[in-house]
Amino acid sequence: MTFVTLEDVWKVYLDGTVAVDSLDLTVEEGELMVLVGPSGCGKSSILRMIAGLEEISAGSLHIGGEMVNDVSPDKRNIAMVFQNYALYPHMTVAENMGFSLRLQHVARAIRNRIVGETANVLSLSELLGRQPAQLSGGQRQRVAMGRAMVRDPRVFLLDEPLSNLDAKLRTQMRTEVRELQQRLGSTMIYVTHDQVEAMTMADRIAVLRRGVLQQVGTPRELYWEPANLFVADFIGSPAMNLLQGRLRVDGDRVHLVYGEGKTFELPSELLTGPPRADAQGKEVILGVRPEHLTFADNGSEQGIPVKVRFSEVLGSETLVHVDVPAPTVVTEGLREIAQDIDDTVLSQLETAEESRFVIKLSGDRPIGAGEDRHIVPSRDSRLYFFDPESPVTPAWSPNRKEDDDE
Amino acid sequence: MTAPAGLSRPVPTGNLAQRFQQRQKILWYLSMVFIALVMILPVYYMVYLAFSELGKEFVFPPGIIPDPIKFENVLRAPEGTATPLWGYAKNSILYAGLGTLGALVAESMAGFALARMRFPGRNVLFALTVGMLIMPFVATIIPKFLLFSRIGLVDTYWALILPWWFGGSPYGIFLMRQFFLTIPREFDEAALIDGAGPWRTMWLVLMPQAVPVLVALGMLHFAYFWNDLLGPLVFCQTRVCKTLPQGILANYQATWDPQWAMFMMSTVLMVAPVAVVFILAQRRFKQGFLFSGLGGR
Amino acid sequence: MRWRRKSTLVAYAFLAPWIIGLAVFYLGPIGASAVLSFTDYNIISPAEFTGFDNYEKMITDGEFVQALRVTLYYTAFFLLMYVVLSLFVAMLANRPGRGTGLFRLIVFLPSLIPLFAAAVLWGWIFNADFGLINYILEEVGLPRQGFFQSPEQALPLVGMLTFWSIGSAFLVYLSGLQSIPTHLYEAITVDGASAVRRFWHITLPMLSPVILFNLIIGIVLSFQVFDIAWVLTDGGPANRTLFWVLLIFRRAFQDFEMGYASALSWVLFIVVAAVTGLIFRTSRWWVHYEGRTR
């Protein structure tokens, strides 16, 4: 059953900034929907509009079948968990959790019972008498969840609830929140900028860019079938390797001409069918995920020649950083990271003769720095083709699908 | 600098900012001691006189402590040379107490609205408020006096208290606004979702967090009302509403030969409670905050 | 939205007391005193419009000119104490070390003494006939001084005594000093800067907003000085401590020349507004705001 529906929803701020651009989105009952995207993509605005903290500029919002555009936040039967938790510092854990009930003039005995039960579920019973300042980060996070649960809302709204925790605790809370959500069968809308969080927790993910929805789907759909370059680059860690070039079609064989006239023959077993007529000469960005690349045997001249720079050994897997003789494809994500360091880093990236690929090998298999090797897509990998003109043009395929009509 | 020869034990060292040379240190201590002595001198002398024997306050050369020490002055001074001080004290407590209370409530409400609500006219109102910071009290005192005498409030407490109930001071409003701006908006939003309107958000969620600022501001107000002379002088010319400063001065001027010890003891007794509260509450002051907000804009 | 449209009304409800107060106790009176300043009004008989008479009278009124001079002189003295010297004292107190806590308390303590009481006390200490200071002067073989009885000494003395009321400026400076990040000093010390340079390049710029604040408050306070003259000198000797506000008080509540007194207070307001306005204007040249946002 559809539970939360946004239809053609806009958020335009007074200064004219369009934060959310004609959004259509539905959230099913009992579903954990993650809104993900880089900062400024509008995900928080969406959540705040659902909460009623921001006005909806245009469009309609339904919760549980009822149009709630004009309903005040406390009447929407939602609960929100804030990034900084917003636990009232002068109240104890119990008072924090029971505050909404107190405002509704619920009798003290009933209040205490509900708070007690919720605290039990979250194993907070020992902490009920403490004040937020006396709690650890993880405990505060749980209290914030508890305060939301006490209201027994129809929808939980979570705004980057784990981003203030350290890495280890975040991983742990991720599963905790997910398990809780499944146990209670509650509907959750969860905002994060962390795609790993999105991938591990979500039933479905909505990827946003500059206020525009790019793709909605299950984590697997997003991983395997990214709608465009933006989604492909955003989902997956380390990010997808990208190589820009021109397609050359020789009969059934397809080559990518890249860098200074280098060619790479796309393995035919990875293509879904005979090449399309318009593939010849087309400018594309080829995308391969790090885990879908492997090194050709020593001495082999097949594949893409690379120079190994260094290996990161993580134990269960090894990330090998290599340089590919082709200009870097500067995606929005990469641009943001580079600019965060320094503008000169960005200009270096844009003018570099070589681009950096990452290859993920399973197990402890470092490759010596400085070695000249070749990389090839592994057998079970997938190749993606994107339009270099815009990151939001739908992904493209140089082949006819086997069941395609001519 | 080189360490003295033979020094092998590790010496605890501070960071760079804390390190300064020995000679500077002595100079620094000497200046502090000198200024402290200069500062404390009138306070000490006041207490000295307060415990002196009537008529023997000014024995030359004065000793370090009064001889004899008259502890009974503590009990005698409030009885007054001409009129007992109790009545004045009651007026002062009313004036300072109700004035402070009303001012804090009004300032918090105005500060909350200016910090947290969006409404047409907000910027104009805020600019006016800041402008009123420099309004000298005397500039408005004549029309205020005429107004109060017309509606019969002169010679009642209300002439002193009422203005503070209507918004308090621009300084207080400004301060409360700056404070509320430092509290993350998420608290308001959480309270809104929990079902609190602005009124309950302010009183149940924000005001409890403002306690240190309220204490500091309240004490500034209280000390101002408590020591104020010009206000009562203009608005209260009868016994029913005269305040402690007026009472103490009246007693002082009542006799041809001023009773210094009694005057000083009255003053000491008047200052003592305020001073004690100030010293005790000093730790709870958010001084850093009290003025830091002023740099921000 | 319905629950939002109400919010303007709610905001004005929260502000209602202040808006009333602003109108009745600030803007109304200042307007009224502007009107009164063009009249002759003694409370008993109705006000009579007299045009610019009061202002003309002011120019020729020797007492007003004297009050203006006295007040400006006092202001200069007071600002020296309240803005400059208190910064020095605050810097002393900002050094880490034993006894600074007590020092801070001692510096602030005199500010708690009500001005009228301080005035009586100083009056005694500097009494020309049997005061403590003259006694000490005599003991060490120096000539006795007139102090408050001397036309030459009275005003400078009153000005000097304001040193004991720097407490609030001191606290403001102290909190300002404490909010200057230590790393700035560490960086400049590593660069080999002397203490004087540290003061000029770090302390002063970082503290400039606080200095501005103290300067403005100091001006507003000093133009309103009243208690000490009322209690101690009664404007004398020879009107040498006739402060502006004392003059207003006398004209209004002793002579009941409400019209003239209104003109005096209106001009006082203009002067304070003009001076503070001027300071704000120049502040952009010398006040340094860290991370100026919002």
mmCIF file with all atom_site columns, N, CA, C and O in Angstrom, chain B residues 20 28-29 32 38-39 42 45 58 61 119-120 129 137 143 170 173 263 267 271 294-295, chain C residues 11-12 15 18 26 29 92 95 98 103 114 116-117 120-121 124 135 163-164 213 224 245 289:
data_model
loop_
_atom_site.group_PDB
_atom_site.id
_atom_site.type_symbol
_atom_site.label_atom_id
_atom_site.label_alt_id
_atom_site.label_comp_id
_atom_site.label_asym_id
_atom_site.label_entity_id
_atom_site.label_seq_id
_atom_site.pdbx_PDB_ins_code
_atom_site.Cartn_x
_atom_site.Cartn_y
_atom_site.Cartn_z
_atom_site.occupancy
_atom_site.B_iso_or_equiv
_atom_site.pdbx_formal_charge
_atom_site.auth_seq_id
_atom_site.auth_comp_id
_atom_site.auth_asym_id
_atom_site.auth_atom_id
_atom_site.pdbx_PDB_model_num
ATOM 1   N N  . PHE B 1 20  ? 56.169 33.099 29.863 1.00 0.00 ? 20  PHE B N  1
ATOM 2   C CA . PHE B 1 20  ? 56.809 34.385 29.702 1.00 0.00 ? 20  PHE B CA 1
ATOM 3   C C  . PHE B 1 20  ? 57.871 34.547 30.779 1.00 0.00 ? 20  PHE B C  1
ATOM 4   O O  . PHE B 1 20  ? 57.866 33.871 31.801 1.00 0.00 ? 20  PHE B O  1
ATOM 5   N N  . TRP B 1 28  ? 54.507 41.890 36.212 1.00 0.00 ? 28  TRP B N  1
ATOM 6   C CA . TRP B 1 28  ? 53.073 41.620 36.074 1.00 0.00 ? 28  TRP B CA 1
ATOM 7   C C  . TRP B 1 28  ? 52.417 41.496 37.444 1.00 0.00 ? 28  TRP B C  1
ATOM 8   O O  . TRP B 1 28  ? 51.381 42.091 37.723 1.00 0.00 ? 28  TRP B O  1
ATOM 9   N N  . TYR B 1 29  ? 53.070 40.735 38.322 1.00 0.00 ? 29  TYR B N  1
ATOM 10  C CA . TYR B 1 29  ? 52.504 40.560 39.662 1.00 0.00 ? 29  TYR B CA 1
ATOM 11  C C  . TYR B 1 29  ? 52.435 41.884 40.401 1.00 0.00 ? 29  TYR B C  1
ATOM 12  O O  . TYR B 1 29  ? 51.433 42.199 41.053 1.00 0.00 ? 29  TYR B O  1
ATOM 13  N N  . MET B 1 32  ? 49.579 43.929 39.197 1.00 0.00 ? 32  MET B N  1
ATOM 14  C CA . MET B 1 32  ? 48.309 43.381 39.684 1.00 0.00 ? 32  MET B CA 1
ATOM 15  C C  . MET B 1 32  ? 48.072 43.748 41.142 1.00 0.00 ? 32  MET B C  1
ATOM 16  O O  . MET B 1 32  ? 46.985 44.181 41.514 1.00 0.00 ? 32  MET B O  1
ATOM 17  N N  . VAL B 1 38  ? 44.667 49.505 44.956 1.00 0.00 ? 38  VAL B N  1
ATOM 18  C CA . VAL B 1 38  ? 43.950 50.739 44.636 1.00 0.00 ? 38  VAL B CA 1
ATOM 19  C C  . VAL B 1 38  ? 42.449 50.473 44.559 1.00 0.00 ? 38  VAL B C  1
ATOM 20  O O  . VAL B 1 38  ? 41.632 51.242 45.063 1.00 0.00 ? 38  VAL B O  1
ATOM 21  N N  . MET B 1 39  ? 42.106 49.345 43.935 1.00 0.00 ? 39  MET B N  1
ATOM 22  C CA . MET B 1 39  ? 40.695 49.020 43.742 1.00 0.00 ? 39  MET B CA 1
ATOM 23  C C  . MET B 1 39  ? 39.993 48.702 45.059 1.00 0.00 ? 39  MET B C  1
ATOM 24  O O  . MET B 1 39  ? 38.857 49.103 45.282 1.00 0.00 ? 39  MET B O  1
ATOM 25  N N  . PRO B 1 42  ? 38.853 51.792 48.538 1.00 0.00 ? 42  PRO B N  1
ATOM 26  C CA . PRO B 1 42  ? 37.583 52.402 48.953 1.00 0.00 ? 42  PRO B CA 1
ATOM 27  C C  . PRO B 1 42  ? 36.614 51.383 49.548 1.00 0.00 ? 42  PRO B C  1
ATOM 28  O O  . PRO B 1 42  ? 35.879 51.719 50.485 1.00 0.00 ? 42  PRO B O  1
ATOM 29  N N  . TYR B 1 45  ? 37.783 50.709 52.998 1.00 0.00 ? 45  TYR B N  1
ATOM 30  C CA . TYR B 1 45  ? 37.567 51.868 53.853 1.00 0.00 ? 45  TYR B CA 1
ATOM 31  C C  . TYR B 1 45  ? 36.100 52.012 54.227 1.00 0.00 ? 45  TYR B C  1
ATOM 32  O O  . TYR B 1 45  ? 35.753 52.386 55.336 1.00 0.00 ? 45  TYR B O  1
ATOM 33  N N  . PHE B 1 58  ? 36.920 58.910 62.464 1.00 0.00 ? 58  PHE B N  1
ATOM 34  C CA . PHE B 1 58  ? 38.090 59.524 61.846 1.00 0.00 ? 58  PHE B CA 1
ATOM 35  C C  . PHE B 1 58  ? 39.165 59.822 62.878 1.00 0.00 ? 58  PHE B C  1
ATOM 36  O O  . PHE B 1 58  ? 39.393 60.963 63.246 1.00 0.00 ? 58  PHE B O  1
ATOM 37  N N  . PRO B 1 61  ? 46.357 58.676 63.364 1.00 0.00 ? 61  PRO B N  1
ATOM 38  C CA . PRO B 1 61  ? 46.305 57.911 62.116 1.00 0.00 ? 61  PRO B CA 1
ATOM 39  C C  . PRO B 1 61  ? 45.362 56.721 62.251 1.00 0.00 ? 61  PRO B C  1
ATOM 40  O O  . PRO B 1 61  ? 45.256 56.153 63.332 1.00 0.00 ? 61  PRO B O  1
ATOM 41  N N  . PHE B 1 119 ? 8.367  37.612 10.249 1.00 0.00 ? 119 PHE B N  1
ATOM 42  C CA . PHE B 1 119 ? 7.131  38.366 10.083 1.00 0.00 ? 119 PHE B CA 1
ATOM 43  C C  . PHE B 1 119 ? 7.495  39.723 9.479  1.00 0.00 ? 119 PHE B C  1
ATOM 44  O O  . PHE B 1 119 ? 8.612  40.210 9.643  1.00 0.00 ? 119 PHE B O  1
ATOM 45  N N  . PRO B 1 120 ? 6.562  40.315 8.774  1.00 0.00 ? 120 PRO B N  1
ATOM 46  C CA . PRO B 1 120 ? 6.849  41.620 8.173  1.00 0.00 ? 120 PRO B CA 1
ATOM 47  C C  . PRO B 1 120 ? 7.137  42.649 9.268  1.00 0.00 ? 120 PRO B C  1
ATOM 48  O O  . PRO B 1 120 ? 6.469  42.667 10.304 1.00 0.00 ? 120 PRO B O  1
ATOM 49  N N  . THR B 1 129 ? 15.116 48.698 17.982 1.00 0.00 ? 129 THR B N  1
ATOM 50  C CA . THR B 1 129 ? 15.548 48.210 19.293 1.00 0.00 ? 129 THR B CA 1
ATOM 51  C C  . THR B 1 129 ? 17.022 48.523 19.531 1.00 0.00 ? 129 THR B C  1
ATOM 52  O O  . THR B 1 129 ? 17.397 49.027 20.590 1.00 0.00 ? 129 THR B O  1
ATOM 53  N N  . PHE B 1 137 ? 18.624 57.813 29.336 1.00 0.00 ? 137 PHE B N  1
ATOM 54  C CA . PHE B 1 137 ? 17.440 57.727 30.190 1.00 0.00 ? 137 PHE B CA 1
ATOM 55  C C  . PHE B 1 137 ? 16.810 59.098 30.388 1.00 0.00 ? 137 PHE B C  1
ATOM 56  O O  . PHE B 1 137 ? 15.587 59.251 30.332 1.00 0.00 ? 137 PHE B O  1
ATOM 57  N N  . PRO B 1 143 ? 8.847  63.864 29.566 1.00 0.00 ? 143 PRO B N  1
ATOM 58  C CA . PRO B 1 143 ? 7.522  63.429 29.107 1.00 0.00 ? 143 PRO B CA 1
ATOM 59  C C  . PRO B 1 143 ? 6.984  62.258 29.934 1.00 0.00 ? 143 PRO B C  1
ATOM 60  O O  . PRO B 1 143 ? 5.789  62.193 30.215 1.00 0.00 ? 143 PRO B O  1
ATOM 61  N N  . PRO B 1 170 ? 16.228 47.674 25.895 1.00 0.00 ? 170 PRO B N  1
ATOM 62  C CA . PRO B 1 170 ? 16.706 47.272 24.569 1.00 0.00 ? 170 PRO B CA 1
ATOM 63  C C  . PRO B 1 170 ? 17.915 46.344 24.690 1.00 0.00 ? 170 PRO B C  1
ATOM 64  O O  . PRO B 1 170 ? 18.050 45.396 23.924 1.00 0.00 ? 170 PRO B O  1
ATOM 65  N N  . ILE B 1 173 ? 16.701 42.836 25.427 1.00 0.00 ? 173 ILE B N  1
ATOM 66  C CA . ILE B 1 173 ? 16.077 42.228 24.249 1.00 0.00 ? 173 ILE B CA 1
ATOM 67  C C  . ILE B 1 173 ? 17.159 41.779 23.275 1.00 0.00 ? 173 ILE B C  1
ATOM 68  O O  . ILE B 1 173 ? 17.148 40.660 22.767 1.00 0.00 ? 173 ILE B O  1
ATOM 69  N N  . PHE B 1 263 ? 25.810 55.595 58.132 1.00 0.00 ? 263 PHE B N  1
ATOM 70  C CA . PHE B 1 263 ? 25.646 55.699 56.682 1.00 0.00 ? 263 PHE B CA 1
ATOM 71  C C  . PHE B 1 263 ? 26.381 54.569 55.966 1.00 0.00 ? 263 PHE B C  1
ATOM 72  O O  . PHE B 1 263 ? 25.830 53.889 55.098 1.00 0.00 ? 263 PHE B O  1
ATOM 73  N N  . THR B 1 267 ? 24.952 51.372 53.823 1.00 0.00 ? 267 THR B N  1
ATOM 74  C CA . THR B 1 267 ? 25.350 51.074 52.452 1.00 0.00 ? 267 THR B CA 1
ATOM 75  C C  . THR B 1 267 ? 25.903 49.659 52.328 1.00 0.00 ? 267 THR B C  1
ATOM 76  O O  . THR B 1 267 ? 25.562 48.917 51.407 1.00 0.00 ? 267 THR B O  1
ATOM 77  N N  . VAL B 1 271 ? 24.556 46.791 49.969 1.00 0.00 ? 271 VAL B N  1
ATOM 78  C CA . VAL B 1 271 ? 25.335 46.183 48.887 1.00 0.00 ? 271 VAL B CA 1
ATOM 79  C C  . VAL B 1 271 ? 25.552 44.686 49.117 1.00 0.00 ? 271 VAL B C  1
ATOM 80  O O  . VAL B 1 271 ? 25.560 43.901 48.178 1.00 0.00 ? 271 VAL B O  1
ATOM 81  N N  . LEU B 1 294 ? 27.819 40.402 20.617 1.00 0.00 ? 294 LEU B N  1
ATOM 82  C CA . LEU B 1 294 ? 27.842 41.764 20.120 1.00 0.00 ? 294 LEU B CA 1
ATOM 83  C C  . LEU B 1 294 ? 28.835 41.934 18.998 1.00 0.00 ? 294 LEU B C  1
ATOM 84  O O  . LEU B 1 294 ? 28.673 42.777 18.146 1.00 0.00 ? 294 LEU B O  1
ATOM 85  N N  . GLY B 1 295 ? 29.861 41.092 19.003 1.00 0.00 ? 295 GLY B N  1
ATOM 86  C CA . GLY B 1 295 ? 30.849 41.215 17.940 1.00 0.00 ? 295 GLY B CA 1
ATOM 87  C C  . GLY B 1 295 ? 30.329 40.659 16.640 1.00 0.00 ? 295 GLY B C  1
ATOM 88  O O  . GLY B 1 295 ? 30.753 41.056 15.579 1.00 0.00 ? 295 GLY B O  1
ATOM 89  N N  . ALA C 2 11  ? 3.760  36.382 16.354 1.00 0.00 ? 11  ALA C N  1
ATOM 90  C CA . ALA C 2 11  ? 5.002  37.135 16.568 1.00 0.00 ? 11  ALA C CA 1
ATOM 91  C C  . ALA C 2 11  ? 4.687  38.491 17.189 1.00 0.00 ? 11  ALA C C  1
ATOM 92  O O  . ALA C 2 11  ? 5.339  38.920 18.144 1.00 0.00 ? 11  ALA C O  1
ATOM 93  N N  . TYR C 2 12  ? 3.675  39.142 16.661 1.00 0.00 ? 12  TYR C N  1
ATOM 94  C CA . TYR C 2 12  ? 3.340  40.443 17.221 1.00 0.00 ? 12  TYR C CA 1
ATOM 95  C C  . TYR C 2 12  ? 2.784  40.330 18.632 1.00 0.00 ? 12  TYR C C  1
ATOM 96  O O  . TYR C 2 12  ? 2.946  41.243 19.453 1.00 0.00 ? 12  TYR C O  1
ATOM 97  N N  . LEU C 2 15  ? 5.694  40.262 20.804 1.00 0.00 ? 15  LEU C N  1
ATOM 98  C CA . LEU C 2 15  ? 6.387  41.551 20.827 1.00 0.00 ? 15  LEU C CA 1
ATOM 99  C C  . LEU C 2 15  ? 5.523  42.671 21.381 1.00 0.00 ? 15  LEU C C  1
ATOM 100 O O  . LEU C 2 15  ? 6.006  43.781 21.577 1.00 0.00 ? 15  LEU C O  1
ATOM 101 N N  . TRP C 2 18  ? 6.775  44.947 24.183 1.00 0.00 ? 18  TRP C N  1
ATOM 102 C CA . TRP C 2 18  ? 7.885  45.807 23.770 1.00 0.00 ? 18  TRP C CA 1
ATOM 103 C C  . TRP C 2 18  ? 7.432  46.883 22.790 1.00 0.00 ? 18  TRP C C  1
ATOM 104 O O  . TRP C 2 18  ? 7.877  48.022 22.854 1.00 0.00 ? 18  TRP C O  1
ATOM 105 N N  . TYR C 2 26  ? 9.619  55.220 24.856 1.00 0.00 ? 26  TYR C N  1
ATOM 106 C CA . TYR C 2 26  ? 10.805 55.637 24.100 1.00 0.00 ? 26  TYR C CA 1
ATOM 107 C C  . TYR C 2 26  ? 10.441 56.641 23.014 1.00 0.00 ? 26  TYR C C  1
ATOM 108 O O  . TYR C 2 26  ? 10.756 57.820 23.114 1.00 0.00 ? 26  TYR C O  1
ATOM 109 N N  . PRO C 2 29  ? 7.888  59.579 24.197 1.00 0.00 ? 29  PRO C N  1
ATOM 110 C CA . PRO C 2 29  ? 8.538  60.619 24.995 1.00 0.00 ? 29  PRO C CA 1
ATOM 111 C C  . PRO C 2 29  ? 9.549  61.446 24.220 1.00 0.00 ? 29  PRO C C  1
ATOM 112 O O  . PRO C 2 29  ? 9.614  62.661 24.389 1.00 0.00 ? 29  PRO C O  1
ATOM 113 N N  . LEU C 2 92  ? 46.073 42.372 32.116 1.00 0.00 ? 92  LEU C N  1
ATOM 114 C CA . LEU C 2 92  ? 46.777 41.851 33.290 1.00 0.00 ? 92  LEU C CA 1
ATOM 115 C C  . LEU C 2 92  ? 46.061 40.619 33.818 1.00 0.00 ? 92  LEU C C  1
ATOM 116 O O  . LEU C 2 92  ? 46.669 39.604 34.156 1.00 0.00 ? 92  LEU C O  1
ATOM 117 N N  . ARG C 2 95  ? 46.278 36.975 32.009 1.00 0.00 ? 95  ARG C N  1
ATOM 118 C CA . ARG C 2 95  ? 47.432 36.074 32.078 1.00 0.00 ? 95  ARG C CA 1
ATOM 119 C C  . ARG C 2 95  ? 47.111 34.924 33.011 1.00 0.00 ? 95  ARG C C  1
ATOM 120 O O  . ARG C 2 95  ? 46.522 35.128 34.062 1.00 0.00 ? 95  ARG C O  1
ATOM 121 N N  . ARG C 2 98  ? 48.573 32.445 39.418 1.00 0.00 ? 98  ARG C N  1
ATOM 122 C CA . ARG C 2 98  ? 47.880 32.425 40.694 1.00 0.00 ? 98  ARG C CA 1
ATOM 123 C C  . ARG C 2 98  ? 47.245 33.785 40.973 1.00 0.00 ? 98  ARG C C  1
ATOM 124 O O  . ARG C 2 98  ? 47.793 34.821 40.652 1.00 0.00 ? 98  ARG C O  1
ATOM 125 N N  . PHE C 2 103 ? 41.885 38.640 41.717 1.00 0.00 ? 103 PHE C N  1
ATOM 126 C CA . PHE C 2 103 ? 42.117 39.954 41.123 1.00 0.00 ? 103 PHE C CA 1
ATOM 127 C C  . PHE C 2 103 ? 40.884 40.425 40.353 1.00 0.00 ? 103 PHE C C  1
ATOM 128 O O  . PHE C 2 103 ? 40.437 41.562 40.486 1.00 0.00 ? 103 PHE C O  1
ATOM 129 N N  . PRO C 2 114 ? 26.909 51.455 45.181 1.00 0.00 ? 114 PRO C N  1
ATOM 130 C CA . PRO C 2 114 ? 26.076 52.457 44.509 1.00 0.00 ? 114 PRO C CA 1
ATOM 131 C C  . PRO C 2 114 ? 26.812 53.789 44.434 1.00 0.00 ? 114 PRO C C  1
ATOM 132 O O  . PRO C 2 114 ? 27.540 54.165 45.344 1.00 0.00 ? 114 PRO C O  1
ATOM 133 N N  . PHE C 2 116 ? 25.918 56.816 44.694 1.00 0.00 ? 116 PHE C N  1
ATOM 134 C CA . PHE C 2 116 ? 25.681 57.853 45.705 1.00 0.00 ? 116 PHE C CA 1
ATOM 135 C C  . PHE C 2 116 ? 26.545 57.592 46.933 1.00 0.00 ? 116 PHE C C  1
ATOM 136 O O  . PHE C 2 116 ? 27.086 58.514 47.536 1.00 0.00 ? 116 PHE C O  1
ATOM 137 N N  . ALA C 2 117 ? 26.699 56.298 47.291 1.00 0.00 ? 117 ALA C N  1
ATOM 138 C CA . ALA C 2 117 ? 27.503 55.959 48.465 1.00 0.00 ? 117 ALA C CA 1
ATOM 139 C C  . ALA C 2 117 ? 28.978 56.204 48.183 1.00 0.00 ? 117 ALA C C  1
ATOM 140 O O  . ALA C 2 117 ? 29.706 56.748 49.031 1.00 0.00 ? 117 ALA C O  1
ATOM 141 N N  . VAL C 2 120 ? 29.690 59.836 48.579 1.00 0.00 ? 120 VAL C N  1
ATOM 142 C CA . VAL C 2 120 ? 29.846 60.258 49.975 1.00 0.00 ? 120 VAL C CA 1
ATOM 143 C C  . VAL C 2 120 ? 31.219 59.842 50.481 1.00 0.00 ? 120 VAL C C  1
ATOM 144 O O  . VAL C 2 120 ? 31.932 60.622 51.128 1.00 0.00 ? 120 VAL C O  1
ATOM 145 N N  . LEU C 2 121 ? 31.600 58.613 50.150 1.00 0.00 ? 121 LEU C N  1
ATOM 146 C CA . LEU C 2 121 ? 32.877 58.094 50.633 1.00 0.00 ? 121 LEU C CA 1
ATOM 147 C C  . LEU C 2 121 ? 34.037 58.925 50.097 1.00 0.00 ? 121 LEU C C  1
ATOM 148 O O  . LEU C 2 121 ? 34.927 59.340 50.849 1.00 0.00 ? 121 LEU C O  1
ATOM 149 N N  . TRP C 2 124 ? 34.406 62.210 51.650 1.00 0.00 ? 124 TRP C N  1
ATOM 150 C CA . TRP C 2 124 ? 35.098 62.177 52.927 1.00 0.00 ? 124 TRP C CA 1
ATOM 151 C C  . TRP C 2 124 ? 36.601 61.998 52.735 1.00 0.00 ? 124 TRP C C  1
ATOM 152 O O  . TRP C 2 124 ? 37.398 62.747 53.298 1.00 0.00 ? 124 TRP C O  1
ATOM 153 N N  . TYR C 2 135 ? 45.312 64.459 55.248 1.00 0.00 ? 135 TYR C N  1
ATOM 154 C CA . TYR C 2 135 ? 46.039 64.048 56.449 1.00 0.00 ? 135 TYR C CA 1
ATOM 155 C C  . TYR C 2 135 ? 47.369 63.413 56.057 1.00 0.00 ? 135 TYR C C  1
ATOM 156 O O  . TYR C 2 135 ? 48.425 63.753 56.602 1.00 0.00 ? 135 TYR C O  1
ATOM 157 N N  . PHE C 2 163 ? 37.847 55.658 37.690 1.00 0.00 ? 163 PHE C N  1
ATOM 158 C CA . PHE C 2 163 ? 38.662 54.458 37.585 1.00 0.00 ? 163 PHE C CA 1
ATOM 159 C C  . PHE C 2 163 ? 38.030 53.298 38.357 1.00 0.00 ? 163 PHE C C  1
ATOM 160 O O  . PHE C 2 163 ? 38.161 52.144 37.991 1.00 0.00 ? 163 PHE C O  1
ATOM 161 N N  . TRP C 2 164 ? 37.342 53.625 39.424 1.00 0.00 ? 164 TRP C N  1
ATOM 162 C CA . TRP C 2 164 ? 36.751 52.572 40.251 1.00 0.00 ? 164 TRP C CA 1
ATOM 163 C C  . TRP C 2 164 ? 35.447 52.017 39.674 1.00 0.00 ? 164 TRP C C  1
ATOM 164 O O  . TRP C 2 164 ? 34.851 51.139 40.251 1.00 0.00 ? 164 TRP C O  1
ATOM 165 N N  . PHE C 2 213 ? 32.052 48.219 21.320 1.00 0.00 ? 213 PHE C N  1
ATOM 166 C CA . PHE C 2 213 ? 30.939 48.082 22.261 1.00 0.00 ? 213 PHE C CA 1
ATOM 167 C C  . PHE C 2 213 ? 31.185 48.917 23.516 1.00 0.00 ? 213 PHE C C  1
ATOM 168 O O  . PHE C 2 213 ? 30.329 49.699 23.931 1.00 0.00 ? 213 PHE C O  1
ATOM 169 N N  . GLN C 2 224 ? 25.402 60.699 30.850 1.00 0.00 ? 224 GLN C N  1
ATOM 170 C CA . GLN C 2 224 ? 24.293 60.662 31.803 1.00 0.00 ? 224 GLN C CA 1
ATOM 171 C C  . GLN C 2 224 ? 24.746 60.778 33.245 1.00 0.00 ? 224 GLN C C  1
ATOM 172 O O  . GLN C 2 224 ? 23.980 60.523 34.163 1.00 0.00 ? 224 GLN C O  1
ATOM 173 N N  . VAL C 2 245 ? 23.097 66.513 32.828 1.00 0.00 ? 245 VAL C N  1
ATOM 174 C CA . VAL C 2 245 ? 21.884 65.927 33.393 1.00 0.00 ? 245 VAL C CA 1
ATOM 175 C C  . VAL C 2 245 ? 21.482 66.639 34.684 1.00 0.00 ? 245 VAL C C  1
ATOM 176 O O  . VAL C 2 245 ? 20.304 66.807 34.976 1.00 0.00 ? 245 VAL C O  1
ATOM 177 N N  . TYR C 2 289 ? 35.940 42.199 11.937 1.00 0.00 ? 289 TYR C N  1
ATOM 178 C CA . TYR C 2 289 ? 35.031 41.121 12.306 1.00 0.00 ? 289 TYR C CA 1
ATOM 179 C C  . TYR C 2 289 ? 35.545 39.794 11.777 1.00 0.00 ? 289 TYR C C  1
ATOM 180 O O  . TYR C 2 289 ? 35.836 39.658 10.595 1.00 0.00 ? 289 TYR C O  1
#
